[in-house]
Tab-separated table of C-alpha atoms in Angstrom:
chain	number	residue	atom	x	y	z
N	839	MET	CA	-39.759	-9.840	54.439
N	840	ASP	CA	-40.500	-11.256	57.866
N	841	LEU	CA	-42.605	-9.960	60.738
N	842	PHE	CA	-39.571	-8.218	62.275
N	843	ASP	CA	-38.887	-6.202	59.096
N	844	ILE	CA	-42.552	-5.289	58.713
N	845	MET	CA	-42.852	-4.086	62.313
N	846	LEU	CA	-39.518	-2.244	62.106
N	847	SER	CA	-40.797	-0.395	59.005
N	848	SER	CA	-43.938	0.827	60.752
N	849	ILE	CA	-42.073	1.778	63.924
N	850	THR	CA	-39.188	3.691	62.306
N	851	ILE	CA	-40.557	4.937	58.958
N	852	PHE	CA	-44.189	5.536	60.038
N	853	ALA	CA	-45.371	6.604	56.576
N	854	GLY	CA	-47.960	4.603	54.683
N	855	ALA	CA	-46.978	5.795	51.211
N	856	SER	CA	-43.262	5.225	51.891
N	857	GLN	CA	-43.871	1.718	53.068
N	858	PHE	CA	-46.110	0.853	50.100
N	859	VAL	CA	-43.527	2.208	47.631
N	860	PHE	CA	-40.842	0.259	49.485
N	861	LEU	CA	-42.804	-2.987	49.112
N	862	GLU	CA	-43.733	-2.307	45.511
N	863	ILE	CA	-40.176	-1.586	44.313
N	864	LEU	CA	-38.878	-4.464	46.414
N	865	GLY	CA	-41.227	-6.672	44.432
N	866	TYR	CA	-39.620	-5.582	41.124
N	867	GLN	CA	-36.215	-6.897	42.205
N	868	ALA	CA	-34.832	-3.373	41.751
N	869	PRO	CA	-31.564	-2.025	43.200
N	870	ALA	CA	-31.731	-0.572	46.700
N	871	TRP	CA	-30.849	2.983	45.602
N	872	SER	CA	-34.002	3.088	43.476
N	873	ILE	CA	-36.045	2.234	46.568
N	874	VAL	CA	-34.409	5.103	48.457
N	875	LEU	CA	-35.106	7.457	45.546
N	876	GLY	CA	-38.705	6.248	45.240
N	877	VAL	CA	-39.335	6.809	48.939
N	878	PHE	CA	-37.824	10.287	48.697
N	879	ALA	CA	-40.039	11.079	45.709
N	880	VAL	CA	-43.228	9.935	47.357
N	881	ASN	CA	-42.287	11.864	50.498
N	882	PHE	CA	-41.342	15.055	48.732
N	883	ARG	CA	-44.646	16.582	49.814
N	884	HIS	CA	-43.477	16.323	53.441
N	885	ILE	CA	-40.952	19.097	52.719
N	886	LEU	CA	-43.912	21.312	51.851
N	887	TYR	CA	-45.775	20.065	54.930
N	888	SER	CA	-43.012	20.997	57.341
N	889	ALA	CA	-42.517	24.392	55.671
N	890	SER	CA	-46.237	25.059	56.069
N	891	LEU	CA	-46.907	23.562	59.506
N	892	GLY	CA	-43.622	24.808	61.024
N	893	ARG	CA	-45.103	28.306	60.942
N	894	SER	CA	-47.895	27.205	63.295
N	895	MET	CA	-45.564	25.633	65.863
N	896	GLY	CA	-44.848	28.737	67.905
N	897	GLU	CA	-45.908	26.957	71.094
N	898	PHE	CA	-43.410	24.125	70.533
N	899	SER	CA	-39.874	23.986	71.938
N	900	THR	CA	-37.128	23.054	69.452
N	901	MET	CA	-36.989	19.562	70.885
N	902	GLN	CA	-40.781	19.165	70.663
N	903	LYS	CA	-40.755	20.468	67.119
N	904	PHE	CA	-38.207	17.967	65.862
N	905	THR	CA	-39.975	15.152	67.661
N	906	ALA	CA	-43.296	16.315	66.245
N	907	PHE	CA	-42.029	16.186	62.659
N	908	PHE	CA	-41.287	12.475	63.006
N	909	PHE	CA	-45.035	11.874	63.454
N	910	MET	CA	-46.122	14.198	60.633
N	911	ALA	CA	-47.985	11.734	58.419
N	912	ASP	CA	-50.721	13.022	56.079
N	913	PRO	CA	-53.655	12.851	58.552
N	914	MET	CA	-51.504	14.412	61.294
N	915	PHE	CA	-50.536	17.275	59.003
N	916	THR	CA	-54.039	17.978	57.739
N	917	SER	CA	-55.686	17.865	61.158
N	918	SER	CA	-52.973	20.108	62.661
N	919	GLU	CA	-53.280	22.632	59.842
N	920	HIS	CA	-57.029	22.645	60.324
N	921	ARG	CA	-56.668	23.037	64.078
N	922	ALA	CA	-54.119	25.844	63.660
N	923	SER	CA	-56.564	27.769	61.500
N	924	GLN	CA	-59.052	27.833	64.388
N	925	GLN	CA	-56.846	28.188	67.478
N	926	PRO	CA	-53.131	28.040	68.390
N	927	LEU	CA	-51.683	24.577	67.846
N	928	MET	CA	-50.614	23.179	71.232
N	929	PRO	CA	-48.068	20.392	71.793
N	930	ALA	CA	-50.608	18.500	73.939
N	931	TYR	CA	-53.083	18.341	71.074
N	932	TYR	CA	-50.410	17.375	68.565
N	933	PHE	CA	-48.718	14.654	70.589
N	934	GLY	CA	-52.000	13.256	71.869
N	935	PHE	CA	-53.254	12.818	68.344
N	936	ALA	CA	-49.842	11.597	67.141
N	937	LEU	CA	-49.615	8.939	69.844
N	938	ILE	CA	-53.071	7.588	68.999
N	939	GLN	CA	-52.201	7.396	65.300
N	940	TYR	CA	-48.811	5.846	65.945
N	941	CYS	CA	-50.289	3.130	68.182
N	942	ILE	CA	-53.104	2.392	65.737
N	943	TRP	CA	-50.612	2.173	62.865
N	944	ILE	CA	-48.407	-0.290	64.727
N	945	VAL	CA	-51.266	-2.429	66.026
N	946	PHE	CA	-52.837	-2.631	62.575
N	947	THR	CA	-49.470	-3.384	60.984
N	948	TYR	CA	-49.195	-6.331	63.317
N	949	LEU	CA	-52.766	-7.462	62.684
N	950	GLY	CA	-52.253	-7.090	58.932
N	951	ALA	CA	-48.972	-8.993	58.946
N	952	ALA	CA	-50.347	-11.739	61.156
N	953	PHE	CA	-53.903	-12.115	59.861
N	954	GLY	CA	-54.052	-10.145	56.568
N	955	SER	CA	-54.380	-13.277	54.471
N	956	LEU	CA	-57.670	-14.051	56.232
N	957	ILE	CA	-59.430	-11.122	54.524
N	958	SER	CA	-60.714	-12.640	51.319
N	959	ASP	CA	-62.210	-9.532	49.744
N	960	PRO	CA	-60.968	-6.216	51.212
N	961	GLN	CA	-62.667	-4.336	48.348
N	962	ALA	CA	-66.168	-5.365	49.404
N	963	LEU	CA	-65.567	-3.691	52.774
N	964	GLY	CA	-64.334	-0.525	51.077
N	965	VAL	CA	-60.960	-0.675	52.821
N	966	ASP	CA	-59.258	0.577	49.645
N	967	MET	CA	-61.264	3.825	49.746
N	968	LEU	CA	-61.127	4.536	53.482
N	969	LEU	CA	-58.161	6.927	53.237
N	970	PRO	CA	-59.299	8.661	50.007
N	971	ILE	CA	-62.712	9.319	51.586
N	972	TYR	CA	-61.039	10.666	54.724
N	973	PHE	CA	-58.826	12.909	52.595
N	974	MET	CA	-61.854	14.161	50.687
N	975	THR	CA	-63.342	15.439	53.964
N	976	MET	CA	-60.014	17.172	54.673
N	977	VAL	CA	-59.971	18.855	51.245
N	978	MET	CA	-63.423	20.206	52.104
N	979	ALA	CA	-62.287	21.268	55.581
N	980	PHE	CA	-59.964	23.816	53.960
N	981	ARG	CA	-62.638	25.295	51.712
N	982	LYS	CA	-62.745	28.646	53.554
N	983	ARG	CA	-59.102	29.353	52.810
N	984	LYS	CA	-58.198	31.976	50.272
N	985	ASN	CA	-58.521	30.862	46.626
N	986	TRP	CA	-59.434	27.344	47.719
N	987	PHE	CA	-61.533	26.605	44.631
N	988	PRO	CA	-58.977	27.518	41.914
N	989	ILE	CA	-56.250	25.758	43.933
N	990	VAL	CA	-58.269	22.539	44.171
N	991	VAL	CA	-59.258	22.658	40.493
N	992	ALA	CA	-55.669	23.275	39.319
N	993	SER	CA	-54.303	20.602	41.627
N	994	GLY	CA	-56.988	18.090	40.607
N	995	ILE	CA	-56.436	18.576	36.884
N	996	GLY	CA	-52.669	18.489	37.408
N	997	SER	CA	-52.908	15.288	39.433
N	998	ALA	CA	-55.015	13.510	36.779
N	999	PHE	CA	-52.687	14.752	34.023
N	1000	PHE	CA	-49.450	13.663	35.682
N	1001	TYR	CA	-50.961	10.403	36.906
N	1002	HIS	CA	-51.788	9.543	33.306
N	1003	PHE	CA	-48.685	10.872	31.524
N	1004	VAL	CA	-45.922	10.494	34.124
N	1005	GLY	CA	-47.364	7.982	36.567
N	1006	PRO	CA	-47.341	7.605	40.334
N	1007	PRO	CA	-45.941	8.784	42.683
N	1008	TRP	CA	-45.099	11.940	40.712
N	1009	HIS	CA	-48.739	12.983	40.321
N	1010	ILE	CA	-48.836	13.995	43.997
N	1011	SER	CA	-45.934	16.465	44.020
N	1012	LEU	CA	-46.380	17.691	40.433
N	1013	GLY	CA	-50.180	17.909	40.704
N	1014	ALA	CA	-49.940	19.796	44.000
N	1015	LEU	CA	-47.424	22.134	42.396
N	1016	MET	CA	-50.114	23.185	39.894
N	1017	GLY	CA	-52.437	24.119	42.764
N	1018	ILE	CA	-49.673	25.985	44.578
N	1019	LEU	CA	-48.767	27.789	41.361
N	1020	ALA	CA	-52.388	28.889	41.044
N	1021	ALA	CA	-52.219	30.303	44.572
N	1022	VAL	CA	-48.970	32.159	43.840
N	1023	ILE	CA	-50.360	33.666	40.639
N	1024	MET	CA	-53.540	34.819	42.378
N	1025	ALA	CA	-51.787	36.224	45.466
N	1026	LYS	CA	-51.668	39.978	45.737
N	1027	PRO	CA	-48.235	41.176	44.616
N	1028	SER	CA	-47.835	43.532	47.589
N	1029	GLY	CA	-48.994	43.723	51.181
N	1030	PHE	CA	-47.696	42.619	54.529
N	1031	ILE	CA	-48.268	39.312	56.239
N	1032	GLY	CA	-50.496	39.569	59.262
N	1033	VAL	CA	-52.216	42.817	58.284
N	1034	GLU	CA	-55.050	41.522	56.166
N	1035	GLU	CA	-54.456	37.785	56.232
N	1036	ASP	CA	-57.139	36.103	58.267
N	1037	ASP	CA	-57.280	32.394	57.906
N	1038	GLY	CA	-60.754	30.896	57.709
Z	57	MET	CA	-25.622	-6.312	54.333
Z	58	VAL	CA	-27.560	-4.377	51.735
Z	59	ASP	CA	-25.507	-3.427	48.674
Z	60	PHE	CA	-27.150	-0.217	47.529
Z	61	LEU	CA	-26.016	-0.548	43.927
Z	62	ASN	CA	-27.369	-4.036	43.491
Z	63	THR	CA	-30.698	-5.755	43.596
Z	64	VAL	CA	-32.117	-6.234	47.068
Z	65	ASP	CA	-32.299	-9.841	48.041
Z	66	PHE	CA	-34.790	-11.011	50.614
Z	67	GLY	CA	-31.937	-12.834	52.277
Z	68	ASP	CA	-30.157	-9.516	52.937
Z	69	ASN	CA	-30.322	-7.758	56.235
Z	70	LEU	CA	-33.299	-5.678	55.208
Z	71	TRP	CA	-33.231	-3.732	58.460
Z	72	VAL	CA	-30.305	-1.642	57.172
Z	73	LEU	CA	-32.388	-0.516	54.207
Z	74	ILE	CA	-35.394	0.099	56.481
Z	75	ILE	CA	-33.333	2.395	58.752
Z	76	VAL	CA	-32.061	4.317	55.686
Z	77	LEU	CA	-35.656	4.747	54.495
Z	78	ALA	CA	-36.669	5.934	57.973
Z	79	ILE	CA	-33.900	8.566	57.886
Z	80	VAL	CA	-34.869	9.704	54.361
Z	81	THR	CA	-38.511	10.003	55.441
Z	82	TYR	CA	-37.577	12.015	58.542
Z	83	MET	CA	-35.308	14.329	56.499
Z	84	THR	CA	-38.241	15.208	54.230
Z	85	ARG	CA	-40.409	15.846	57.299
Z	86	ILE	CA	-38.018	18.424	58.799
Z	87	GLY	CA	-36.556	19.735	55.499
Z	88	GLY	CA	-39.124	22.413	54.714
Z	89	ASP	CA	-39.029	23.908	58.195
Z	90	LEU	CA	-35.205	23.905	58.270
Z	91	VAL	CA	-35.051	25.806	54.976
Z	92	LEU	CA	-37.837	28.231	55.862
Z	93	SER	CA	-36.590	29.064	59.360
Z	94	ARG	CA	-33.434	30.550	57.782
Z	95	PHE	CA	-35.501	33.462	56.477
Z	96	LYS	CA	-36.609	36.305	58.735
Z	97	SER	CA	-39.607	37.446	56.707
Z	98	ILE	CA	-41.854	35.650	54.270
Z	99	HIS	CA	-42.792	37.112	50.904
Z	100	PRO	CA	-46.587	37.309	50.395
Z	101	ARG	CA	-46.399	34.978	47.404
Z	102	VAL	CA	-44.416	32.408	49.387
Z	103	ASP	CA	-46.980	32.724	52.152
Z	104	ALA	CA	-49.803	32.199	49.631
Z	105	ALA	CA	-47.962	29.125	48.306
Z	106	LEU	CA	-47.624	27.640	51.793
Z	107	GLU	CA	-51.253	28.438	52.588
Z	108	ALA	CA	-52.198	26.437	49.500
Z	109	VAL	CA	-50.140	23.359	50.405
Z	110	PRO	CA	-52.730	21.315	52.359
Z	111	ALA	CA	-55.609	21.624	49.879
Z	112	ALA	CA	-53.309	21.254	46.858
Z	113	VAL	CA	-51.494	18.144	48.081
Z	114	ILE	CA	-54.547	16.350	49.442
Z	115	THR	CA	-56.485	17.033	46.252
Z	116	ALA	CA	-53.615	15.574	44.214
Z	117	ILE	CA	-53.602	12.469	46.432
Z	118	VAL	CA	-57.362	11.996	46.206
Z	119	ILE	CA	-58.023	12.368	42.458
Z	120	PRO	CA	-56.545	9.075	41.092
Z	121	PRO	CA	-58.296	6.743	43.572
Z	122	ALA	CA	-61.558	8.642	42.959
Z	123	LEU	CA	-61.251	8.191	39.185
Z	124	THR	CA	-59.701	4.738	38.853
Z	125	ASN	CA	-61.641	2.555	41.295
Z	126	GLY	CA	-64.893	2.244	39.369
Z	127	PRO	CA	-68.205	4.147	39.511
Z	128	SER	CA	-68.884	3.122	43.119
Z	129	ALA	CA	-65.725	4.878	44.354
Z	130	PHE	CA	-66.386	7.971	42.239
Z	131	ILE	CA	-69.987	8.296	43.433
Z	132	ALA	CA	-68.982	7.685	47.067
Z	133	MET	CA	-66.371	10.443	46.791
Z	134	MET	CA	-68.911	12.887	45.326
Z	135	VAL	CA	-71.421	12.020	48.060
Z	136	THR	CA	-68.711	12.572	50.704
Z	137	MET	CA	-67.847	15.945	49.169
Z	138	LEU	CA	-71.479	17.113	49.128
Z	139	ALA	CA	-72.079	15.801	52.655
Z	140	CYS	CA	-69.252	18.046	53.879
Z	141	TYR	CA	-71.366	21.099	53.015
Z	142	LYS	CA	-74.110	19.909	55.360
Z	143	THR	CA	-72.417	18.094	58.220
Z	144	SER	CA	-69.143	17.415	60.073
Z	145	PRO	CA	-66.157	15.625	58.466
Z	146	ILE	CA	-66.659	12.508	60.617
Z	147	ILE	CA	-70.339	12.123	59.698
Z	148	SER	CA	-69.482	12.814	56.046
Z	149	MET	CA	-66.929	10.026	56.153
Z	150	VAL	CA	-69.466	7.580	57.567
Z	151	ILE	CA	-71.957	8.603	54.864
Z	152	GLY	CA	-69.269	8.147	52.180
Z	153	MET	CA	-68.207	4.715	53.412
Z	154	GLY	CA	-71.851	3.647	53.754
Z	155	THR	CA	-72.571	4.784	50.198
Z	156	LEU	CA	-69.547	2.871	48.925
Z	157	ALA	CA	-70.452	-0.352	50.724
Z	158	ALA	CA	-74.061	-0.121	49.513
Z	159	LEU	CA	-73.066	0.539	45.887
Z	160	ARG	CA	-70.601	-2.342	45.895
Z	161	TYR	CA	-73.155	-4.625	47.538
Z	162	PHE	CA	-75.434	-3.964	44.580
Z	163	GLY	CA	-72.608	-4.680	42.192
Z	164	LEU	CA	-71.742	-1.213	40.947
């Protein structure tokens, strides 16, 4: 894989997990279809993301919406969901944030590809935990949502279970499904949307 | 060209595969909205499920790295979580990263 392929990946795919899965399966000398399947599996959560966030995109034109979804990486999704729970999600906010993330991703891809071998011990700097720690703050940012605690507990146990018995990347989709299932079970069987729902 | 049934060779034109992966990724990013926008009203249970998506997915992402990267990572994650009750996400993140670096510096 040369610099061109690496840069092309970040520019067109723009998904950390996809690109890591791509590299990992590429390393196994596996057939190309298994890479496509692996990337689909690890991205399955994005289908849930767009179903969820699409509901908050009332201020977006169709064109803006379909452009916006290209940039919907995990941090983009979580920050937009959080924003939408406080005030209407505006295209300016979304694309401003998206552009910053996209530029950072591409610049760091280049720096990593060009100078990555110079970092002797990335672990000592905590680089490996930067994203998990960020995501932990996002989990906590949603704590005022309905049934947050049982959802997080179910999802966490599910994730650990599937990580151990099925293996990555399935723990993400299957683990999350446990949390979502908990939410569905605990939801009131009747009632109308918008009458008593008030997002924290 | 990339033969999709056979092993990828580094000599292949990898860009074809990369473009396919980009399309697959984009399809997943619009898929949920395309399906959902076909329905006029949303059942309360479906709404509850979608409300749960962010916390459920992020929790599932976060658990393995918190449990499999040694005591320093686990403690740093717990500290980050507790910090979130007291301060903003950004400050909590700085506290978490600082805790991690300190613990690793002392060999934990």
